[in-house]
mmCIF file of C-alpha atoms in Angstrom:
data_model
loop_
_atom_site.group_PDB
_atom_site.id
_atom_site.type_symbol
_atom_site.label_atom_id
_atom_site.label_comp_id
_atom_site.label_asym_id
_atom_site.label_seq_id
_atom_site.Cartn_x
_atom_site.Cartn_y
_atom_site.Cartn_z
ATOM 1 C CA UNK A 1 8.542 9.769 14.068
ATOM 2 C CA UNK A 2 5.236 8.417 15.270
ATOM 3 C CA UNK A 3 4.523 4.692 15.592
ATOM 4 C CA UNK A 4 1.035 3.226 16.082
ATOM 5 C CA UNK A 5 0.339 -0.465 16.782
ATOM 6 C CA UNK A 6 -2.798 -2.312 15.631
ATOM 7 C CA UNK A 7 -3.550 -5.818 16.880
ATOM 8 C CA UNK A 8 -5.058 -8.644 14.843
ATOM 9 C CA UNK A 9 -8.483 -10.030 15.647
ATOM 10 C CA UNK A 10 -10.872 -12.852 14.755
ATOM 11 C CA UNK A 11 -13.423 -12.166 11.982
ATOM 12 C CA UNK A 12 -16.292 -13.146 14.286
ATOM 13 C CA UNK A 13 -15.225 -10.333 16.598
ATOM 14 C CA UNK A 14 -15.379 -7.781 13.780
ATOM 15 C CA UNK A 15 -19.051 -8.604 13.178
ATOM 16 C CA UNK A 16 -19.892 -6.821 16.417
ATOM 17 C CA UNK A 17 -17.947 -3.613 15.682
ATOM 18 C CA UNK A 18 -19.683 -0.300 15.213
ATOM 19 C CA UNK A 19 -18.262 2.309 12.825
ATOM 20 C CA UNK A 20 -15.994 3.839 15.450
ATOM 21 C CA UNK A 21 -14.464 0.477 16.375
ATOM 22 C CA UNK A 22 -14.004 -0.534 12.721
ATOM 23 C CA UNK A 23 -12.088 2.662 12.065
ATOM 24 C CA UNK A 24 -9.959 2.315 15.194
ATOM 25 C CA UNK A 25 -8.909 -1.190 14.175
ATOM 26 C CA UNK A 26 -8.484 -0.851 10.425
ATOM 27 C CA UNK A 27 -8.368 2.734 9.135
ATOM 28 C CA UNK A 28 -5.194 4.828 9.023
ATOM 29 C CA UNK A 29 -6.669 8.304 9.179
ATOM 30 C CA UNK A 30 -3.517 10.358 8.650
ATOM 31 C CA UNK A 31 -0.465 9.412 6.629
ATOM 32 C CA UNK A 32 1.374 12.658 5.967
ATOM 33 C CA UNK A 33 2.507 15.456 8.268
ATOM 34 C CA UNK A 34 5.173 17.976 7.179
ATOM 35 C CA UNK A 35 8.663 17.006 8.384
ATOM 36 C CA UNK A 36 7.478 13.852 10.114
ATOM 37 C CA UNK A 37 7.197 10.094 9.622
ATOM 38 C CA UNK A 38 3.876 8.453 10.558
ATOM 39 C CA UNK A 39 3.894 4.658 10.718
ATOM 40 C CA UNK A 40 1.292 2.030 11.608
ATOM 41 C CA UNK A 41 2.405 -1.465 12.604
ATOM 42 C CA UNK A 42 -0.280 -4.085 12.049
ATOM 43 C CA UNK A 43 -0.185 -7.570 13.502
ATOM 44 C CA UNK A 44 -1.921 -8.695 10.290
ATOM 45 C CA UNK A 45 1.183 -10.388 8.812
ATOM 46 C CA UNK A 46 3.190 -7.672 10.631
ATOM 47 C CA UNK A 47 3.049 -5.146 7.825
ATOM 48 C CA UNK A 48 4.080 -1.548 8.466
ATOM 49 C CA UNK A 49 2.356 1.177 6.426
ATOM 50 C CA UNK A 50 2.887 4.906 6.624
ATOM 51 C CA UNK A 51 3.965 8.185 5.128
ATOM 52 C CA UNK A 52 7.128 10.281 5.036
ATOM 53 C CA UNK A 53 6.863 13.976 4.135
ATOM 54 C CA UNK A 54 10.168 15.893 4.206
ATOM 55 C CA UNK A 55 9.771 19.640 3.696
ATOM 56 C CA UNK A 56 12.373 21.736 5.486
ATOM 57 C CA UNK A 57 14.706 18.899 6.436
ATOM 58 C CA UNK A 58 15.802 15.358 5.686
ATOM 59 C CA UNK A 59 13.986 12.611 7.540
ATOM 60 C CA UNK A 60 15.661 9.427 8.727
ATOM 61 C CA UNK A 61 13.864 6.103 9.115
ATOM 62 C CA UNK A 62 14.766 4.914 12.601
ATOM 63 C CA UNK A 63 13.796 1.848 14.570
ATOM 64 C CA UNK A 64 11.340 1.343 17.419
ATOM 65 C CA UNK A 65 11.248 -0.639 20.643
ATOM 66 C CA UNK A 66 8.515 -2.859 19.194
ATOM 67 C CA UNK A 67 10.813 -4.007 16.368
ATOM 68 C CA UNK A 68 13.612 -5.036 18.766
ATOM 69 C CA UNK A 69 16.261 -4.308 16.116
ATOM 70 C CA UNK A 70 19.279 -2.019 15.858
ATOM 71 C CA UNK A 71 17.924 -0.448 12.660
ATOM 72 C CA UNK A 72 14.626 -0.491 10.755
ATOM 73 C CA UNK A 73 15.575 -2.865 7.930
ATOM 74 C CA UNK A 74 17.649 -5.297 9.985
ATOM 75 C CA UNK A 75 14.962 -7.957 9.465
ATOM 76 C CA UNK A 76 12.638 -6.202 7.032
ATOM 77 C CA UNK A 77 12.231 -5.165 3.392
ATOM 78 C CA UNK A 78 10.666 -1.927 2.194
ATOM 79 C CA UNK A 79 8.588 -0.574 -0.686
ATOM 80 C CA UNK A 80 8.343 3.175 -1.362
ATOM 81 C CA UNK A 81 6.023 4.992 -3.800
ATOM 82 C CA UNK A 82 6.209 8.777 -4.139
ATOM 83 C CA UNK A 83 2.814 10.483 -4.565
ATOM 84 C CA UNK A 84 4.133 14.052 -4.224
ATOM 85 C CA UNK A 85 6.780 16.286 -5.750
ATOM 86 C CA UNK A 86 10.276 15.252 -6.772
ATOM 87 C CA UNK A 87 12.190 13.632 -3.946
ATOM 88 C CA UNK A 88 15.236 11.612 -3.053
ATOM 89 C CA UNK A 89 15.803 8.482 -0.999
ATOM 90 C CA UNK A 90 19.348 7.929 0.283
ATOM 91 C CA UNK A 91 20.327 4.365 1.166
ATOM 92 C CA UNK A 92 23.633 3.905 2.983
ATOM 93 C CA UNK A 93 24.957 6.999 1.216
ATOM 94 C CA UNK A 94 23.630 6.214 -2.281
ATOM 95 C CA UNK A 95 20.978 8.548 -3.727
ATOM 96 C CA UNK A 96 17.875 7.462 -5.625
ATOM 97 C CA UNK A 97 15.742 10.181 -7.234
ATOM 98 C CA UNK A 98 12.057 9.357 -7.043
ATOM 99 C CA UNK A 99 9.419 11.217 -9.034
ATOM 100 C CA UNK A 100 5.645 11.146 -8.962
ATOM 101 C CA UNK A 101 4.266 7.579 -8.988
ATOM 102 C CA UNK A 102 7.741 6.053 -9.063
ATOM 103 C CA UNK A 103 8.662 3.139 -6.799
ATOM 104 C CA UNK A 104 11.753 1.932 -4.955
ATOM 105 C CA UNK A 105 12.248 -1.531 -3.495
ATOM 106 C CA UNK A 106 14.783 -1.659 -0.638
ATOM 107 C CA UNK A 107 16.184 -4.974 0.530
ATOM 108 C CA UNK A 108 16.812 -6.220 4.052
ATOM 109 C CA UNK A 109 20.052 -5.083 5.645
ATOM 110 C CA UNK A 110 20.087 -1.472 4.466
ATOM 111 C CA UNK A 111 21.098 0.496 7.549
ATOM 112 C CA UNK A 112 20.572 4.168 6.801
ATOM 113 C CA UNK A 113 17.412 5.307 5.013
ATOM 114 C CA UNK A 114 16.787 9.048 4.613
ATOM 115 C CA UNK A 115 14.207 11.018 2.667
ATOM 116 C CA UNK A 116 14.335 14.540 1.222
ATOM 117 C CA UNK A 117 12.394 16.769 -1.167
ATOM 118 C CA UNK A 118 13.799 18.615 -4.181
ATOM 119 C CA UNK A 119 11.587 21.652 -3.515
ATOM 120 C CA UNK A 120 9.914 22.443 -0.200
ATOM 121 C CA UNK A 121 7.106 24.259 -2.077
ATOM 122 C CA UNK A 122 6.113 20.938 -3.674
ATOM 123 C CA UNK A 123 7.363 18.364 -1.163
ATOM 124 C CA UNK A 124 7.640 14.679 -1.847
ATOM 125 C CA UNK A 125 5.185 12.345 -0.170
ATOM 126 C CA UNK A 126 6.703 8.913 0.246
ATOM 127 C CA UNK A 127 4.149 6.217 0.998
ATOM 128 C CA UNK A 128 5.824 3.113 2.418
ATOM 129 C CA UNK A 129 5.013 -0.538 3.105
ATOM 130 C CA UNK A 130 7.383 -2.844 4.952
ATOM 131 C CA UNK A 131 7.188 -6.544 5.768
ATOM 132 C CA UNK A 132 9.415 -9.034 7.593
ATOM 133 C CA UNK A 133 12.202 -10.531 5.471
ATOM 134 C CA UNK A 134 14.511 -13.542 5.652
ATOM 135 C CA UNK A 135 16.920 -12.690 2.828
ATOM 136 C CA UNK A 136 18.467 -9.581 1.309
ATOM 137 C CA UNK A 137 17.587 -8.747 -2.299
ATOM 138 C CA UNK A 138 19.031 -5.865 -4.382
ATOM 139 C CA UNK A 139 17.529 -2.403 -4.303
ATOM 140 C CA UNK A 140 15.559 -1.671 -7.493
ATOM 141 C CA UNK A 141 13.880 1.476 -8.833
ATOM 142 C CA UNK A 142 10.686 0.765 -10.782
ATOM 143 C CA UNK A 143 8.799 3.147 -13.089
ATOM 144 C CA UNK A 144 5.879 2.969 -15.494
ATOM 145 C CA UNK A 145 6.860 1.913 -19.038
ATOM 146 C CA UNK A 146 7.394 4.422 -21.838
ATOM 147 C CA UNK A 147 6.397 3.024 -25.215
ATOM 148 C CA UNK A 148 9.297 2.550 -27.605
ATOM 149 C CA UNK A 149 11.967 3.240 -24.997
ATOM 150 C CA UNK A 150 14.150 1.063 -22.819
ATOM 151 C CA UNK A 151 14.153 1.843 -19.075
ATOM 152 C CA UNK A 152 17.010 4.078 -17.870
ATOM 153 C CA UNK A 153 20.071 2.256 -16.587
ATOM 154 C CA UNK A 154 19.511 0.813 -13.144
ATOM 155 C CA UNK A 155 15.722 1.103 -13.509
ATOM 156 C CA UNK A 156 13.063 -1.442 -14.396
ATOM 157 C CA UNK A 157 9.623 -1.070 -15.884
ATOM 158 C CA UNK A 158 6.603 -2.250 -13.943
ATOM 159 C CA UNK A 159 4.103 -4.705 -15.409
ATOM 160 C CA UNK A 160 0.932 -2.990 -16.614
ATOM 161 C CA UNK A 161 -2.436 -4.720 -16.839
ATOM 162 C CA UNK A 162 -5.498 -3.058 -18.349
ATOM 163 C CA UNK A 163 -8.702 -4.451 -16.895
ATOM 164 C CA UNK A 164 -12.389 -3.697 -16.547
ATOM 165 C CA UNK A 165 -14.889 -1.814 -18.670
ATOM 166 C CA UNK A 166 -16.717 1.490 -18.853
ATOM 167 C CA UNK A 167 -20.006 -0.375 -18.566
ATOM 168 C CA UNK A 168 -18.836 -2.041 -15.354
ATOM 169 C CA UNK A 169 -17.509 1.281 -13.979
ATOM 170 C CA UNK A 170 -14.152 -0.399 -13.310
ATOM 171 C CA UNK A 171 -11.904 0.398 -16.291
ATOM 172 C CA UNK A 172 -8.441 0.624 -14.769
ATOM 173 C CA UNK A 173 -4.714 0.216 -15.234
ATOM 174 C CA UNK A 174 -2.861 -1.898 -12.682
ATOM 175 C CA UNK A 175 0.808 -0.989 -12.333
ATOM 176 C CA UNK A 176 2.583 -3.921 -10.680
ATOM 177 C CA UNK A 177 5.800 -2.529 -9.195
ATOM 178 C CA UNK A 178 7.013 -5.014 -6.601
ATOM 179 C CA UNK A 179 6.046 -8.355 -8.062
ATOM 180 C CA UNK A 180 7.938 -11.494 -9.081
ATOM 181 C CA UNK A 181 7.789 -10.644 -12.803
ATOM 182 C CA UNK A 182 9.759 -7.436 -12.060
ATOM 183 C CA UNK A 183 12.056 -8.226 -9.129
ATOM 184 C CA UNK A 184 12.689 -10.569 -6.251
ATOM 185 C CA UNK A 185 11.372 -9.867 -2.776
ATOM 186 C CA UNK A 186 10.805 -12.007 0.284
ATOM 187 C CA UNK A 187 7.057 -11.537 0.697
ATOM 188 C CA UNK A 188 6.205 -7.917 -0.080
ATOM 189 C CA UNK A 189 4.121 -7.086 -3.171
ATOM 190 C CA UNK A 190 3.165 -3.535 -4.068
ATOM 191 C CA UNK A 191 1.588 -1.598 -6.907
ATOM 192 C CA UNK A 192 -0.627 1.237 -8.006
ATOM 193 C CA UNK A 193 -4.030 1.094 -9.713
ATOM 194 C CA UNK A 194 -5.413 4.055 -11.685
ATOM 195 C CA UNK A 195 -9.136 4.258 -12.432
ATOM 196 C CA UNK A 196 -10.274 6.021 -15.588
ATOM 197 C CA UNK A 197 -12.808 8.852 -15.621
ATOM 198 C CA UNK A 198 -16.271 7.388 -15.158
ATOM 199 C CA UNK A 199 -14.996 4.334 -13.279
ATOM 200 C CA UNK A 200 -15.280 3.940 -9.524
ATOM 201 C CA UNK A 201 -15.022 0.232 -8.585
ATOM 202 C CA UNK A 202 -11.424 -0.651 -7.769
ATOM 203 C CA UNK A 203 -11.758 -4.429 -7.851
ATOM 204 C CA UNK A 204 -14.460 -6.493 -9.508
ATOM 205 C CA UNK A 205 -15.260 -9.213 -8.856
ATOM 206 C CA UNK A 206 -14.731 -8.913 -5.129
ATOM 207 C CA UNK A 207 -12.262 -11.438 -3.804
ATOM 208 C CA UNK A 208 -10.426 -12.779 -0.807
ATOM 209 C CA UNK A 209 -6.929 -14.217 -0.549
ATOM 210 C CA UNK A 210 -6.400 -16.230 2.605
ATOM 211 C CA UNK A 211 -2.679 -16.500 1.951
ATOM 212 C CA UNK A 212 -1.909 -12.794 2.292
ATOM 213 C CA UNK A 213 -3.309 -9.603 3.749
ATOM 214 C CA UNK A 214 -3.511 -6.218 2.032
ATOM 215 C CA UNK A 215 -3.400 -2.501 2.724
ATOM 216 C CA UNK A 216 -5.200 -0.077 0.408
ATOM 217 C CA UNK A 217 -4.166 3.603 0.294
ATOM 218 C CA UNK A 218 -6.442 5.949 -1.652
ATOM 219 C CA UNK A 219 -5.255 9.192 -3.259
ATOM 220 C CA UNK A 220 -5.987 11.542 -6.169
ATOM 221 C CA UNK A 221 -9.471 11.723 -4.712
ATOM 222 C CA UNK A 222 -10.885 15.282 -4.972
ATOM 223 C CA UNK A 223 -11.910 17.158 -1.852
ATOM 224 C CA UNK A 224 -15.440 16.300 -0.816
ATOM 225 C CA UNK A 225 -15.377 12.892 -2.514
ATOM 226 C CA UNK A 226 -15.056 9.517 -0.773
ATOM 227 C CA UNK A 227 -14.395 5.831 -1.260
ATOM 228 C CA UNK A 228 -16.661 3.252 0.370
ATOM 229 C CA UNK A 229 -14.194 0.469 1.132
ATOM 230 C CA UNK A 230 -15.897 -2.878 1.656
ATOM 231 C CA UNK A 231 -14.548 -5.439 4.082
ATOM 232 C CA UNK A 232 -15.639 -8.364 6.235
ATOM 233 C CA UNK A 233 -16.439 -11.919 5.265
ATOM 234 C CA UNK A 234 -18.494 -12.354 2.059
ATOM 235 C CA UNK A 235 -21.713 -13.031 3.980
ATOM 236 C CA UNK A 236 -21.002 -10.453 6.703
ATOM 237 C CA UNK A 237 -19.883 -7.363 4.798
ATOM 238 C CA UNK A 238 -19.054 -4.032 6.420
ATOM 239 C CA UNK A 239 -17.824 -0.737 5.036
ATOM 240 C CA UNK A 240 -15.613 2.151 6.052
ATOM 241 C CA UNK A 241 -15.592 5.558 4.362
ATOM 242 C CA UNK A 242 -12.179 6.847 3.299
ATOM 243 C CA UNK A 243 -11.063 10.200 1.971
ATOM 244 C CA UNK A 244 -7.976 11.376 0.125
ATOM 245 C CA UNK A 245 -4.650 9.982 1.388
ATOM 246 C CA UNK A 246 -6.145 7.587 3.889
ATOM 247 C CA UNK A 247 -5.470 3.861 4.129
ATOM 248 C CA UNK A 248 -7.238 0.751 5.362
ATOM 249 C CA UNK A 249 -5.844 -2.537 6.683
ATOM 250 C CA UNK A 250 -7.600 -5.473 5.039
ATOM 251 C CA UNK A 251 -7.091 -8.873 6.753
ATOM 252 C CA UNK A 252 -6.703 -12.025 4.681
ATOM 253 C CA UNK A 253 -10.199 -13.233 5.618
ATOM 254 C CA UNK A 254 -11.812 -10.020 4.407
ATOM 255 C CA UNK A 255 -13.191 -9.212 0.978
ATOM 256 C CA UNK A 256 -11.113 -6.709 -0.972
ATOM 257 C CA UNK A 257 -13.059 -4.180 -2.995
ATOM 258 C CA UNK A 258 -14.381 -0.630 -2.877
ATOM 259 C CA UNK A 259 -16.316 2.004 -4.803
ATOM 260 C CA UNK A 260 -15.855 5.759 -4.947
ATOM 261 C CA UNK A 261 -17.989 8.795 -5.647
ATOM 262 C CA UNK A 262 -15.303 9.834 -8.163
ATOM 263 C CA UNK A 263 -12.467 8.099 -9.975
ATOM 264 C CA UNK A 264 -9.227 7.886 -7.979
ATOM 265 C CA UNK A 265 -5.924 6.053 -7.658
ATOM 266 C CA UNK A 266 -4.941 3.590 -4.965
ATOM 267 C CA UNK A 267 -1.788 1.836 -3.837
ATOM 268 C CA UNK A 268 -2.064 -1.777 -2.798
ATOM 269 C CA UNK A 269 0.503 -3.515 -0.651
ATOM 270 C CA UNK A 270 0.408 -7.183 0.282
ATOM 271 C CA UNK A 271 2.437 -9.579 2.389
ATOM 272 C CA UNK A 272 1.970 -13.176 3.409
ATOM 273 C CA UNK A 273 3.005 -16.636 2.273
ATOM 274 C CA UNK A 274 2.146 -16.308 -1.435
ATOM 275 C CA UNK A 275 3.363 -13.605 -3.853
ATOM 276 C CA UNK A 276 1.327 -14.827 -6.845
ATOM 277 C CA UNK A 277 -0.813 -11.790 -7.723
ATOM 278 C CA UNK A 278 -3.604 -13.926 -9.212
ATOM 279 C CA UNK A 279 -3.856 -16.182 -6.164
ATOM 280 C CA UNK A 280 -7.295 -14.958 -5.136
ATOM 281 C CA UNK A 281 -10.727 -16.453 -4.567
ATOM 282 C CA UNK A 282 -13.166 -14.463 -6.669
ATOM 283 C CA UNK A 283 -16.723 -13.991 -5.442
ATOM 284 C CA UNK A 284 -19.958 -13.550 -7.353
ATOM 285 C CA UNK A 285 -21.554 -10.196 -6.586
ATOM 286 C CA UNK A 286 -24.945 -11.840 -6.043
ATOM 287 C CA UNK A 287 -23.423 -14.006 -3.285
ATOM 288 C CA UNK A 288 -22.356 -11.046 -1.145
ATOM 289 C CA UNK A 289 -24.511 -10.168 1.857
#
């Protein structure tokens, strides 16, 4: 396992950053390495984001000196979304199969967390977000709804929202996995947004939400294409360029939006004092500078 620490900073400080410094502070360049766990701990609301890619062996989620705990989820909760082949997450001896774009919420207090792939030729890629927790909630598997069918036993459907337009280049489906309408969590929210062909803006209008931070992870982005992720205060905008399977830490004071050279999918994870998805301060495009 590899564990990287990123410190929080004042927005006025970020105004002076060049591209290299912006990327060092906010961009997670690499999420997946075969048979390894890569984690980034951010002091922005103390979220942990990273990737787990088991190929030849099972991988176990251990703890780190910086957490000062006996095990990873002693004082944390965890969200997992698989963006690879069929895989399995084992929690204190109980197995949970996780397919492509399926999610698992894991409550505080789970001691042993291991990951494995069904087929090493098409390994699972488990993208994870974790935030501090004060209470233990039940583990829940969440999947996208199938019309006319009830979810399998022990599984819940996510909430789907269809937003945007072709004309606005932002027609998209938001799959809300870890959200209060689906399950209880302490502060973690997590979901997956899919942009349709011809759409490239992931969030319009741009917005901020002072009451929680966010991490964006971009995938299903073809080789050679990129996303221009916008950040900074509304009147002091900056951008970082991201490629497939890269993530960016977005502080609460920063705008949250981005545009790609191709349609793509992204996972959003949020933590902070408010779990209300619509608690955001929308911004007029003409007011951005």
